[in-house]
Structures are given as C-alpha cells and as structure tokens.
Tab-separated table of C-alpha atoms and ligand atoms in Angstrom:
chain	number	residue	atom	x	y	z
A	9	UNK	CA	0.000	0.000	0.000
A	10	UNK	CA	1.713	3.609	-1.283
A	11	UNK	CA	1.399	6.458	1.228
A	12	UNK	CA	0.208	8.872	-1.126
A	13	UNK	CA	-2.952	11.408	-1.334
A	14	UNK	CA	-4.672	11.526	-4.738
A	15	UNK	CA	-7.800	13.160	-3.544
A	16	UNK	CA	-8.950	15.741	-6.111
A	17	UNK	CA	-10.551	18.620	-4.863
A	18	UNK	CA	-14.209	18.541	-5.820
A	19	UNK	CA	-15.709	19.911	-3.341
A	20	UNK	CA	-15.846	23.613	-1.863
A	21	UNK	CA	-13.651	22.546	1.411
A	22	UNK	CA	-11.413	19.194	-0.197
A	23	UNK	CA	-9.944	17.119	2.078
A	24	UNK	CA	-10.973	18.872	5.402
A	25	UNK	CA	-11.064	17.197	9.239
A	26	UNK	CA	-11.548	18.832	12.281
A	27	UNK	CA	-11.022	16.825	15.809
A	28	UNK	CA	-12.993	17.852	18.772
A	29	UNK	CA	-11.385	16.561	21.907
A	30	UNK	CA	-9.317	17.393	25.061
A	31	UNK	CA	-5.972	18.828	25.312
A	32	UNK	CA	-4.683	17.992	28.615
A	33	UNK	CA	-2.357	17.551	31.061
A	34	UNK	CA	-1.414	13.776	31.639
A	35	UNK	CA	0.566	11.987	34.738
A	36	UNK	CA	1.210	8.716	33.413
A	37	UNK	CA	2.643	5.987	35.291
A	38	UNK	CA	4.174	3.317	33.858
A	39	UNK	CA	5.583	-0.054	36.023
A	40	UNK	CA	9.330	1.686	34.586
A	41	UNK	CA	8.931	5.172	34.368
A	42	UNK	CA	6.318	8.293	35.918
A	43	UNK	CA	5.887	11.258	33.481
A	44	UNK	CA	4.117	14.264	35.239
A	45	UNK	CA	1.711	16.544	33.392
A	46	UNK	CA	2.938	16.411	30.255
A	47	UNK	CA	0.791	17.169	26.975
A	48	UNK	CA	-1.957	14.728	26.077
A	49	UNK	CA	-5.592	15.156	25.021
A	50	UNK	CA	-7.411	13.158	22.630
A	51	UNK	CA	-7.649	16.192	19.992
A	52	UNK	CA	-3.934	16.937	20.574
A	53	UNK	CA	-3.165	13.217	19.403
A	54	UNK	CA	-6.307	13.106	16.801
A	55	UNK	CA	-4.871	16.181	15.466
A	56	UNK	CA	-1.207	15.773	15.250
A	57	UNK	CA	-1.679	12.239	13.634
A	58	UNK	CA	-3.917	13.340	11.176
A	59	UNK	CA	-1.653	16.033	9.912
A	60	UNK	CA	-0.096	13.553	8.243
A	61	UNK	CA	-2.772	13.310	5.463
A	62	UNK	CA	-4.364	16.291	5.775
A	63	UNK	CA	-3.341	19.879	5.475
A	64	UNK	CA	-3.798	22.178	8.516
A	65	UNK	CA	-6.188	19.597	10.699
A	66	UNK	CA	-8.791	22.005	12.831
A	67	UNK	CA	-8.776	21.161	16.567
A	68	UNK	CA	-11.845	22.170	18.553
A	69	UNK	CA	-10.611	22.145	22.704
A	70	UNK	CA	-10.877	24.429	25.412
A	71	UNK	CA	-7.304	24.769	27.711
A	72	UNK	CA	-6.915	27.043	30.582
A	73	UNK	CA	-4.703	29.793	32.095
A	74	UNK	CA	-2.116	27.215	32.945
A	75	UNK	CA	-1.679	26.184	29.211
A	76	UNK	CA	1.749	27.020	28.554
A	77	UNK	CA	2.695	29.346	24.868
A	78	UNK	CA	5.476	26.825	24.541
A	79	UNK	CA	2.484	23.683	24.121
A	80	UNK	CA	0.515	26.259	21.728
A	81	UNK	CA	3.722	27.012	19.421
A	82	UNK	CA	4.475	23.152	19.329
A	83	UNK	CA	0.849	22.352	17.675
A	84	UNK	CA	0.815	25.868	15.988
A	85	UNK	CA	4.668	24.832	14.398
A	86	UNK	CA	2.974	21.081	13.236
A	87	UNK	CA	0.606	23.366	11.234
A	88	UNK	CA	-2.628	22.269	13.088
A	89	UNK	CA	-5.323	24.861	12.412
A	90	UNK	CA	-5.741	25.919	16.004
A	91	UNK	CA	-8.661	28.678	15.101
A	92	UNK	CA	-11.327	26.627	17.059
A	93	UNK	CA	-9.032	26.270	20.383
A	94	UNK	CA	-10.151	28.478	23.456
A	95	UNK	CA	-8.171	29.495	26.013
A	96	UNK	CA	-10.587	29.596	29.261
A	97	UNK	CA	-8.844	32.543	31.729
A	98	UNK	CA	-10.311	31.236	35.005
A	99	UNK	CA	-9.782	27.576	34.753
A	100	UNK	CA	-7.316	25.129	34.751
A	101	UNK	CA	-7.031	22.657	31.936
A	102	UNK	CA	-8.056	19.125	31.519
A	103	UNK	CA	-6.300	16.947	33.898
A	104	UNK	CA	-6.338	13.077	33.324
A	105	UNK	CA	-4.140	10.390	35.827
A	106	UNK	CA	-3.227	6.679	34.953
A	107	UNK	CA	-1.580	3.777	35.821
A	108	UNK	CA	-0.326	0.888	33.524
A	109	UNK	CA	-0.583	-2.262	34.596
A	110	UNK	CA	2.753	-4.893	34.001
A	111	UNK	CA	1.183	-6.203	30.736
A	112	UNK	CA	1.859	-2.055	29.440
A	113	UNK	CA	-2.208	-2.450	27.987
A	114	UNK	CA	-4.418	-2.664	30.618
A	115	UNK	CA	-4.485	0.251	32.707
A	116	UNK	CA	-6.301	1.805	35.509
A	117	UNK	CA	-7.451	5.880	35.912
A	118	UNK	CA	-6.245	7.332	39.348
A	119	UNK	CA	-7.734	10.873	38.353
A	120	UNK	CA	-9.965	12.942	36.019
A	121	UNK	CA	-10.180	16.582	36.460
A	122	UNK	CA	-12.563	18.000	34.045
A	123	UNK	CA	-11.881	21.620	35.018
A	124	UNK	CA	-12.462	23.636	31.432
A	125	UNK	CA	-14.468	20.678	30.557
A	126	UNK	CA	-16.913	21.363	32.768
A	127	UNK	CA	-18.864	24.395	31.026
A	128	UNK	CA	-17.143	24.060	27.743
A	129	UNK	CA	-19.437	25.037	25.018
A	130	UNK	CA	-17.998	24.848	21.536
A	131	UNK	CA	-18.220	27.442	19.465
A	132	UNK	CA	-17.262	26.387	15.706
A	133	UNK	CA	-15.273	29.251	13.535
A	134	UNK	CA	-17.226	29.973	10.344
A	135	UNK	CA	-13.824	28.520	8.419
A	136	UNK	CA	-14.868	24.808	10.296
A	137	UNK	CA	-18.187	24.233	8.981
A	138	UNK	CA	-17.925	23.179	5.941
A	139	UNK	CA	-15.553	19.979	7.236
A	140	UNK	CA	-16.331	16.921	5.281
A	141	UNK	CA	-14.380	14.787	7.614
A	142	UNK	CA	-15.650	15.125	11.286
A	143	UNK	CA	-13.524	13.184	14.383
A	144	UNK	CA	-15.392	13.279	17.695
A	145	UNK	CA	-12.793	12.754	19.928
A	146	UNK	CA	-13.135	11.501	23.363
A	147	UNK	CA	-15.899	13.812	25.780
A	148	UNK	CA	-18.504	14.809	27.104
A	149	UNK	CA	-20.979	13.458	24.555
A	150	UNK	CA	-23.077	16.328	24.755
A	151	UNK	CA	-20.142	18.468	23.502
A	152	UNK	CA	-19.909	15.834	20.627
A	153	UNK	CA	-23.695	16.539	19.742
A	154	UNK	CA	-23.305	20.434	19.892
A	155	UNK	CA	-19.940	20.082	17.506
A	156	UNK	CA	-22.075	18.095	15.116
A	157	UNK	CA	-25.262	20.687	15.497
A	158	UNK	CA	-22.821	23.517	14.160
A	159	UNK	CA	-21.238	21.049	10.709
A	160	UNK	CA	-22.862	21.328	7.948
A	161	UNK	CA	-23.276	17.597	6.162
A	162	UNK	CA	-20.288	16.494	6.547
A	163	UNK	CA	-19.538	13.413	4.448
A	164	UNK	CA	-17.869	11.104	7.539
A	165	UNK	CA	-18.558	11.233	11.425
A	166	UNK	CA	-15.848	9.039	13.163
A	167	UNK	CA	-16.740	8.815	17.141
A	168	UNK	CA	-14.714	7.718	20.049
A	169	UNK	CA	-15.651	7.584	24.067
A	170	UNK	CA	-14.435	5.471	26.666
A	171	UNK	CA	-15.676	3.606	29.608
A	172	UNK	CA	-15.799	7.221	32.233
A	173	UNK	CA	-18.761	8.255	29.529
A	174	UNK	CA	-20.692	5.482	29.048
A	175	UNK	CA	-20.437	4.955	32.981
A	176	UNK	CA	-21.271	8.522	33.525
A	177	UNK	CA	-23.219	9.465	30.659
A	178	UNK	CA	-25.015	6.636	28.942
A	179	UNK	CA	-28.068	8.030	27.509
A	180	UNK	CA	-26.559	11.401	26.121
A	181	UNK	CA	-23.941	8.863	24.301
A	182	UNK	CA	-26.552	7.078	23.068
A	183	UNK	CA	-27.900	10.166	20.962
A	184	UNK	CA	-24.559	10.930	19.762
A	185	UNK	CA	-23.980	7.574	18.536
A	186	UNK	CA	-27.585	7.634	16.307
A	187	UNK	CA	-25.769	10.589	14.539
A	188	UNK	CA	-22.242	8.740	13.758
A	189	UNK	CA	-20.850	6.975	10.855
A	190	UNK	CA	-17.872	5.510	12.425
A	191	UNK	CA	-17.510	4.484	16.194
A	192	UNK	CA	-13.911	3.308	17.414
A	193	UNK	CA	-13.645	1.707	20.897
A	194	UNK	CA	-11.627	-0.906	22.306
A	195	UNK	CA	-12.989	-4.513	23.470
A	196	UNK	CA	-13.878	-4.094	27.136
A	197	UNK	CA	-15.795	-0.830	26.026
A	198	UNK	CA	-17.258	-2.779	23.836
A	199	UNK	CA	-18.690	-5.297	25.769
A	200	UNK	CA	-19.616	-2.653	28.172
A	201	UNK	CA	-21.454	-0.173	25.944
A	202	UNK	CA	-23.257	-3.548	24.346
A	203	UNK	CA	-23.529	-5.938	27.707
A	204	UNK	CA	-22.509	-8.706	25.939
A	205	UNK	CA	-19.473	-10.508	26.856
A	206	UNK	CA	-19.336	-11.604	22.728
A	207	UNK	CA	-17.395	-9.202	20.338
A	208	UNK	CA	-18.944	-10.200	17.453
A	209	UNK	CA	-22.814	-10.119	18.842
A	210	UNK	CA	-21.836	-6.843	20.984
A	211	UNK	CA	-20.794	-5.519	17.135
A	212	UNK	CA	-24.016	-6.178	16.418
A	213	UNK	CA	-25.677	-4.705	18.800
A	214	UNK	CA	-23.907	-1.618	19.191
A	215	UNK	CA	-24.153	-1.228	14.904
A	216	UNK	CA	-28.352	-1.045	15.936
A	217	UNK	CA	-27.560	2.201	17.735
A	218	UNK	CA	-26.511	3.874	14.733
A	219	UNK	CA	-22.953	3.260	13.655
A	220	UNK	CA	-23.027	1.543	10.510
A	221	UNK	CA	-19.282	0.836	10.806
A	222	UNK	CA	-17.740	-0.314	14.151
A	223	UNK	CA	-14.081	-0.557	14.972
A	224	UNK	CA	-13.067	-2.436	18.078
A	225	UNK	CA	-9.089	-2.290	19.360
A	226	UNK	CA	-7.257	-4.744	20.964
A	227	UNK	CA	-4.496	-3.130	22.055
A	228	UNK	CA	-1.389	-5.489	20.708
A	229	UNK	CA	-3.862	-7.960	19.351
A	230	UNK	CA	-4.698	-5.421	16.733
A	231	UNK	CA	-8.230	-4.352	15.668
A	232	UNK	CA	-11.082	-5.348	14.335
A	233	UNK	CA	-13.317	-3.147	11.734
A	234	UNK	CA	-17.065	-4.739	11.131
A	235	UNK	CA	-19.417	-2.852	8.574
A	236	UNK	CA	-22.568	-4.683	6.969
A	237	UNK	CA	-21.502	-8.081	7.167
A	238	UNK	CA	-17.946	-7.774	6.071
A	239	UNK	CA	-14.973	-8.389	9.161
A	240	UNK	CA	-11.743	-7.241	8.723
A	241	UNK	CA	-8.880	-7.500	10.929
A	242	UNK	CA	-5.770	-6.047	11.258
A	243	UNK	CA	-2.550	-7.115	13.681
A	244	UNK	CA	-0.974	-4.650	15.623
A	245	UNK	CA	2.925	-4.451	14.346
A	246	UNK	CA	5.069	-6.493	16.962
A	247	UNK	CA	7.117	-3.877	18.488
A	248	UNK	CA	9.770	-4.570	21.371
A	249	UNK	CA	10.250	-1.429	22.488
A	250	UNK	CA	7.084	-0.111	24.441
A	251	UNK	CA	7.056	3.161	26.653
A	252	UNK	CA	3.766	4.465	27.138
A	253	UNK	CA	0.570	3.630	25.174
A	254	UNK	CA	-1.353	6.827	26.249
A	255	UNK	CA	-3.230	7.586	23.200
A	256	UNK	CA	-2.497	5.274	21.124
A	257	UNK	CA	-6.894	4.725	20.163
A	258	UNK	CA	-6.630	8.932	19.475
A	259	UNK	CA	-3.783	7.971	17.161
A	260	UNK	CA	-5.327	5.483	15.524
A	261	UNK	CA	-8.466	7.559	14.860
A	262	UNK	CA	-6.364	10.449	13.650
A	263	UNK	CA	-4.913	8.200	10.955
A	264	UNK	CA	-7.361	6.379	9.961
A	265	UNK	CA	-9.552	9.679	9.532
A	266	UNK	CA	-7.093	11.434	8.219
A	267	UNK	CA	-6.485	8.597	5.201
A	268	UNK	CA	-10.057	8.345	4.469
A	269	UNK	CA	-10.505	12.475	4.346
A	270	UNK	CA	-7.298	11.978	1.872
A	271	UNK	CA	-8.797	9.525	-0.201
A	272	UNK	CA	-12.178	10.625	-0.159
A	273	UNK	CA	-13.806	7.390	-0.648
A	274	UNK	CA	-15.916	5.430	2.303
A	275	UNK	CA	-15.970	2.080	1.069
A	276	UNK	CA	-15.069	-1.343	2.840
A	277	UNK	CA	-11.646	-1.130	1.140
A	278	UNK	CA	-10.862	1.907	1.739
A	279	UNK	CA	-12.369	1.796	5.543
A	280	UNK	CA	-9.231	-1.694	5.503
A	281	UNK	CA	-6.906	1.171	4.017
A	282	UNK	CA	-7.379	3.365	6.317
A	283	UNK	CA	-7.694	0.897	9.576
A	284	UNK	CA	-3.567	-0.085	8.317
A	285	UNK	CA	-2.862	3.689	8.343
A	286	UNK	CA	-4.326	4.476	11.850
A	287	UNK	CA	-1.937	1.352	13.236
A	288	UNK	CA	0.972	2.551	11.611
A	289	UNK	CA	0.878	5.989	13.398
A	290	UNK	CA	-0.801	4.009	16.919
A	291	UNK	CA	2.705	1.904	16.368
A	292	UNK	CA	5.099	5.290	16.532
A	293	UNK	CA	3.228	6.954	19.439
A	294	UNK	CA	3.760	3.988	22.180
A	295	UNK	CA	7.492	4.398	21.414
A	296	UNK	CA	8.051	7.354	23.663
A	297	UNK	CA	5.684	9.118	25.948
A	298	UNK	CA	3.036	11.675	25.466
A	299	UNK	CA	3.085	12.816	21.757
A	300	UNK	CA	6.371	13.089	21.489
A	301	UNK	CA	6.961	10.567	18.700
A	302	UNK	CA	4.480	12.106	16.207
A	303	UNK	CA	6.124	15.481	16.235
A	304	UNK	CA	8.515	14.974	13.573
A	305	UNK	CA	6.979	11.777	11.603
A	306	UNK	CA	7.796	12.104	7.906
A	307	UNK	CA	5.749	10.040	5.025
A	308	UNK	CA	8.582	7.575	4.355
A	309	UNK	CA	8.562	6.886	8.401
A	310	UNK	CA	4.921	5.817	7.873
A	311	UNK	CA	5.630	4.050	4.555
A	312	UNK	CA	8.009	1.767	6.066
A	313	UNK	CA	5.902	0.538	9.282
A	314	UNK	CA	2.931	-0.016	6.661
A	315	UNK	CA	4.979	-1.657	4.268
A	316	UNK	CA	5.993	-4.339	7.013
A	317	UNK	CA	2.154	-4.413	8.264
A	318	UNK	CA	1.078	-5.898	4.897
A	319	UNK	CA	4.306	-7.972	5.084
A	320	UNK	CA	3.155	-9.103	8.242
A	321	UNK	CA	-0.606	-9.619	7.577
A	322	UNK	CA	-0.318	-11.118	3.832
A	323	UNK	CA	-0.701	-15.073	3.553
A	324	UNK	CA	-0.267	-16.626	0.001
A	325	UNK	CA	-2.863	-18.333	-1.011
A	326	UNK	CA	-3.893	-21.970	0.473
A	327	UNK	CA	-5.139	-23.951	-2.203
A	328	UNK	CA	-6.081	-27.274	-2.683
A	329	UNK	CA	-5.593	-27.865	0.623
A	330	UNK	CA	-7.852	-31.303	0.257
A	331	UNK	CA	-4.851	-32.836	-1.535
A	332	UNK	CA	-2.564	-32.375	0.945
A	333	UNK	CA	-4.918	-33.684	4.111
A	334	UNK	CA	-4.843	-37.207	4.804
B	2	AMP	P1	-6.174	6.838	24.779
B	2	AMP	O1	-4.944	6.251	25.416
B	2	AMP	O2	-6.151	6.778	23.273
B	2	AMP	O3	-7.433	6.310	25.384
B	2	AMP	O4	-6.183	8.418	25.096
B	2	AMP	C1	-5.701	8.932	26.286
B	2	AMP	C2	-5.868	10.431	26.270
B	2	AMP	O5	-7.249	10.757	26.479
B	2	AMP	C3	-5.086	11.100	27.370
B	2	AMP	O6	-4.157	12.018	26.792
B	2	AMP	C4	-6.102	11.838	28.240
B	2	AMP	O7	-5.776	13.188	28.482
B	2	AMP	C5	-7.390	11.761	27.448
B	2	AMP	N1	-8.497	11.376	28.323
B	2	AMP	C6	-8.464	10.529	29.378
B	2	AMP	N2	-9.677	10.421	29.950
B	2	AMP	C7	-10.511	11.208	29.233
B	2	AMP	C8	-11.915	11.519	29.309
B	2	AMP	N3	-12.712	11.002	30.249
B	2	AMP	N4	-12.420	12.332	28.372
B	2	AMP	C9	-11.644	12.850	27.424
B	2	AMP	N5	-10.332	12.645	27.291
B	2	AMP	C10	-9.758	11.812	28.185
C-alpha cells in the first residue's frame, strides 16, 4: 500500500477534518517510568496524527490559564489549524491520571479533572463548517452533539468515548452515537457499551444504535473493523520497544480519519486502508511518551511501518488444501 494522497478537490472545502477533543495535562505511570503533566488530550493526538494526510487539521478544545505558549507554538509549528481552540482565563485545563498495569495495555485511571471541561461550550469558527471529515474525539458526549449541530453535512462522522462516559453518561452517548458513521472503541468498552461478553454479537448490537461501521481495538492484538456483514482484521505491528501507550486509540483515529478524508472514498476497502494507516501511526506513538513521537513523523517513516504491516498480515494463497490432508 503507497502512502500517497490523490484526492482531487471537488468539493468547496477538499480534504478537510476537524477533531474535537481534550488537550490535557497527563501523569502517566508506567511499572518503569512516571511522566508528570505532560501534553496529552485526545484532539492533541487526533490532530497531530492526522496532519499527516491532511493539510492544517482544525482542533476544537478548550485549555486554561495554565496552558503554557510553549504547548501552543508546538501544535501551531505542526501546522494544526488551532482557530477553534479556546483558552478559558479562570480555569485550569483538563487533567487526566493513569496507571499501567505490568502487561503495558491494561491500565487503571487514578484521576480525572474535568476543570475547562466542565462548562465548555464549543463554538465552531465559520472557516470549520464546511468539514467533510468530522472526528469526535473523546468527551462529554453532549459536547460531541453540539460540535455536530454547528457542521454542515459532513460526508464522515468518526466517534470515540471510553468507559468514564458510558459509565457517567449513557443516555446522552446514546444520541450521539444515532448521529455517527464511524464508532472506534476498544474490546472491554465494547462489551460494556453492548452488555454482551461476545465481540462479534456486541458488534451487532452496538451497529443497531446507529454506527453503521464499528471498529473495536485490541491493544497489541490489533483491531477489528465490522461494517454490513464484512470483518476485517488487522494485527498490531510487533514492536519490542514499548514506553507508554497513552493515546495510542486517538492515534489510531487520527490516521485512519485522516487517510479516508485523503482519499475521499468510504468504502469497505478503503475503511481496511485506512484501519492499516491508523496502526501505523498508533505503532510510533507507544514508542516514547506523550506525543512526542508524532512530532517529527515524515511520510517515508509511515511508509516503512505499513509496508511491514502488509508484510506481516499477507498469507499466500492456500489452495487445494484437500490434496494435501490425509
Ligand atoms: P487513549 O490512550 O487513546 O485512550 O487516550 C488517552 C488520552 O485521552 C489522554 O491524553 C487523556 O488526556 C485523554 N483522556 C483521558 N480520559 C478522558 C476523558 N474522560 N475524556 C476525554 N479525554 C480523556
């Protein structure tokens, strides 16, 4: 697969995303390592992955006071469109605490501080609304729905939340997911959001809330992308070197949004397409922590971990397998 966009402009606003998410502080503890309040979000990540494939990605976050220029300049520098990103003057920003367990996947939150997040009401710049590619990053769900209220048909809506919103804010999730194209979650959401302990029935069931497409992680097992009655799934690249996975689903989303805004197609294919581009940039961001490792990512760094994903995923053929069984 070439890492190339041939998407022609056709449209008014060609190959346009905008992210709305958090931009946060993160303490992350690992079993090897702490890292204290450093930047994290899941627009930050959506955002600087997607930049990738699309020109000038448009964040929509709120940060506050204590949002330092230098964290501004840094997204500002890796061209993200940062017209839509409000600087609150009496609150602090987003504050979000975890703790990986040995196995570096499964972890547990210690804190969530909404802070900004508590009264943020998005207000989209005129330049935003004519988006065709719309990622609802992970929050509030409400916030999702007023986001979408203010885009004007966009062609894709790719969705993620975790498990604080559907414990906290089921039913409100439940409208923003009747208004979504794509939803991305990983398994244990899954069968949480669906209360079925079955991946393949809870992809059912969670496709009858209005997703047509569902994409369910699984962390270094890969992911799995189900749409009408097609399966696909993709392994996650076997990497030795693992530091902190922290945003490594917001990754993933900014990739694979960012291909399909590129391409400009939305079918099966090019939903597979895109599912190998968001693991190739998930794959770079666990390197190192926070961010950090998508800051300088070039086209050919991409090129080569998708080159060795199809190595790693292609089987020849197995024919006639009846003549060689006994
Ligand atoms: P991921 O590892 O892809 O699930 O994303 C982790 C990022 O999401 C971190 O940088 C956090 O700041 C952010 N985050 C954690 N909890 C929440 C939440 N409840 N709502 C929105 N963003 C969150």
């Amino acid at each position: 697969m070439r890492f190339a966009c041939h998407a022609q402009p056709t449209t008014i606003d060609p190959v346009s995303l905008l992210a709305v998410g958090t931009v946060a502080f993160d303490t992350v503890h690992t079993p090897f390592r702490t890292a204290e309040r450093i930047l994290g979000g899941s627009a930050t990540y959506i955002t600087l992955a997607a930049r990738l494939f699309v020109d000038a990605p448009r964040l929509v976050a709120v940060v506050g006071h204590d949002f330092p220029e230098s964290c501004i300049s840094l997204l500002r520098d890796r061209k993200i469109d940062l017209a839509g990103l409000e600087v609150n003057p009496t609150e602090k920003t987003f504050f979000w605490e975890g703790r990986y367990h040995y196995n570096m996947n499964d972890r547990d939150t210690l804190d969530t501080q909404l802070n900004v997040l508590a009264t943020f009401d998005p207000k989209l710049p005129a330049s935003y609304r004519s988006t065709r590619v719309v990622c609802l990053g992970n929050l509030q769900p409400q916030v999702q729905q007023q986001v979408l209220d203010q885009v004007e048909s966009p062609d894709l809506v790719v969705c993620d939340t975790m498990n604080f919103w559907i414990d906290s804010a089921l039913d409100e999730l439940k409208k923003t997911l009747a208004r979504i194209d794509v939803l991305i979650i990983n398994d244990e959401e899954a069968r949480q959001l669906a209360d079925h302990t079955n991946l393949v029935v809870a992809s059912r069931i969670i496709r009858a809330m209005g997703p047509k497409t569902l994409i369910i992680k699984k962390g270094e097992h890969g992911a799995m992308l189900f749409k009408d009655d097609h399966v696909f799934w993709a392994p996650a690249l076997p990497l030795e070197e693992i530091q902190d996975p922290t945003g490594a689903g917001d990754t993933f989303m900014g990739g694979f949004a960012g291909y399909l805004a590129c391409e400009g197609t939305y079918t099966f294919d090019s939903f597979k397409r895109a599912v190998l581009c968001g693991t190739a940039l998930a794959s770079f961001v666990v390197g190192q922590f926070g961010p950090e490792a998508l800051y300088d990512l070039t086209p050919e760094d991409v090129q080569g971990r998708l080159d060795r994903l199809t190595t790693l995923a292609h089987v020849p053929a197995v024919d006639a397998i009846g003549a060689r069984m006994v």
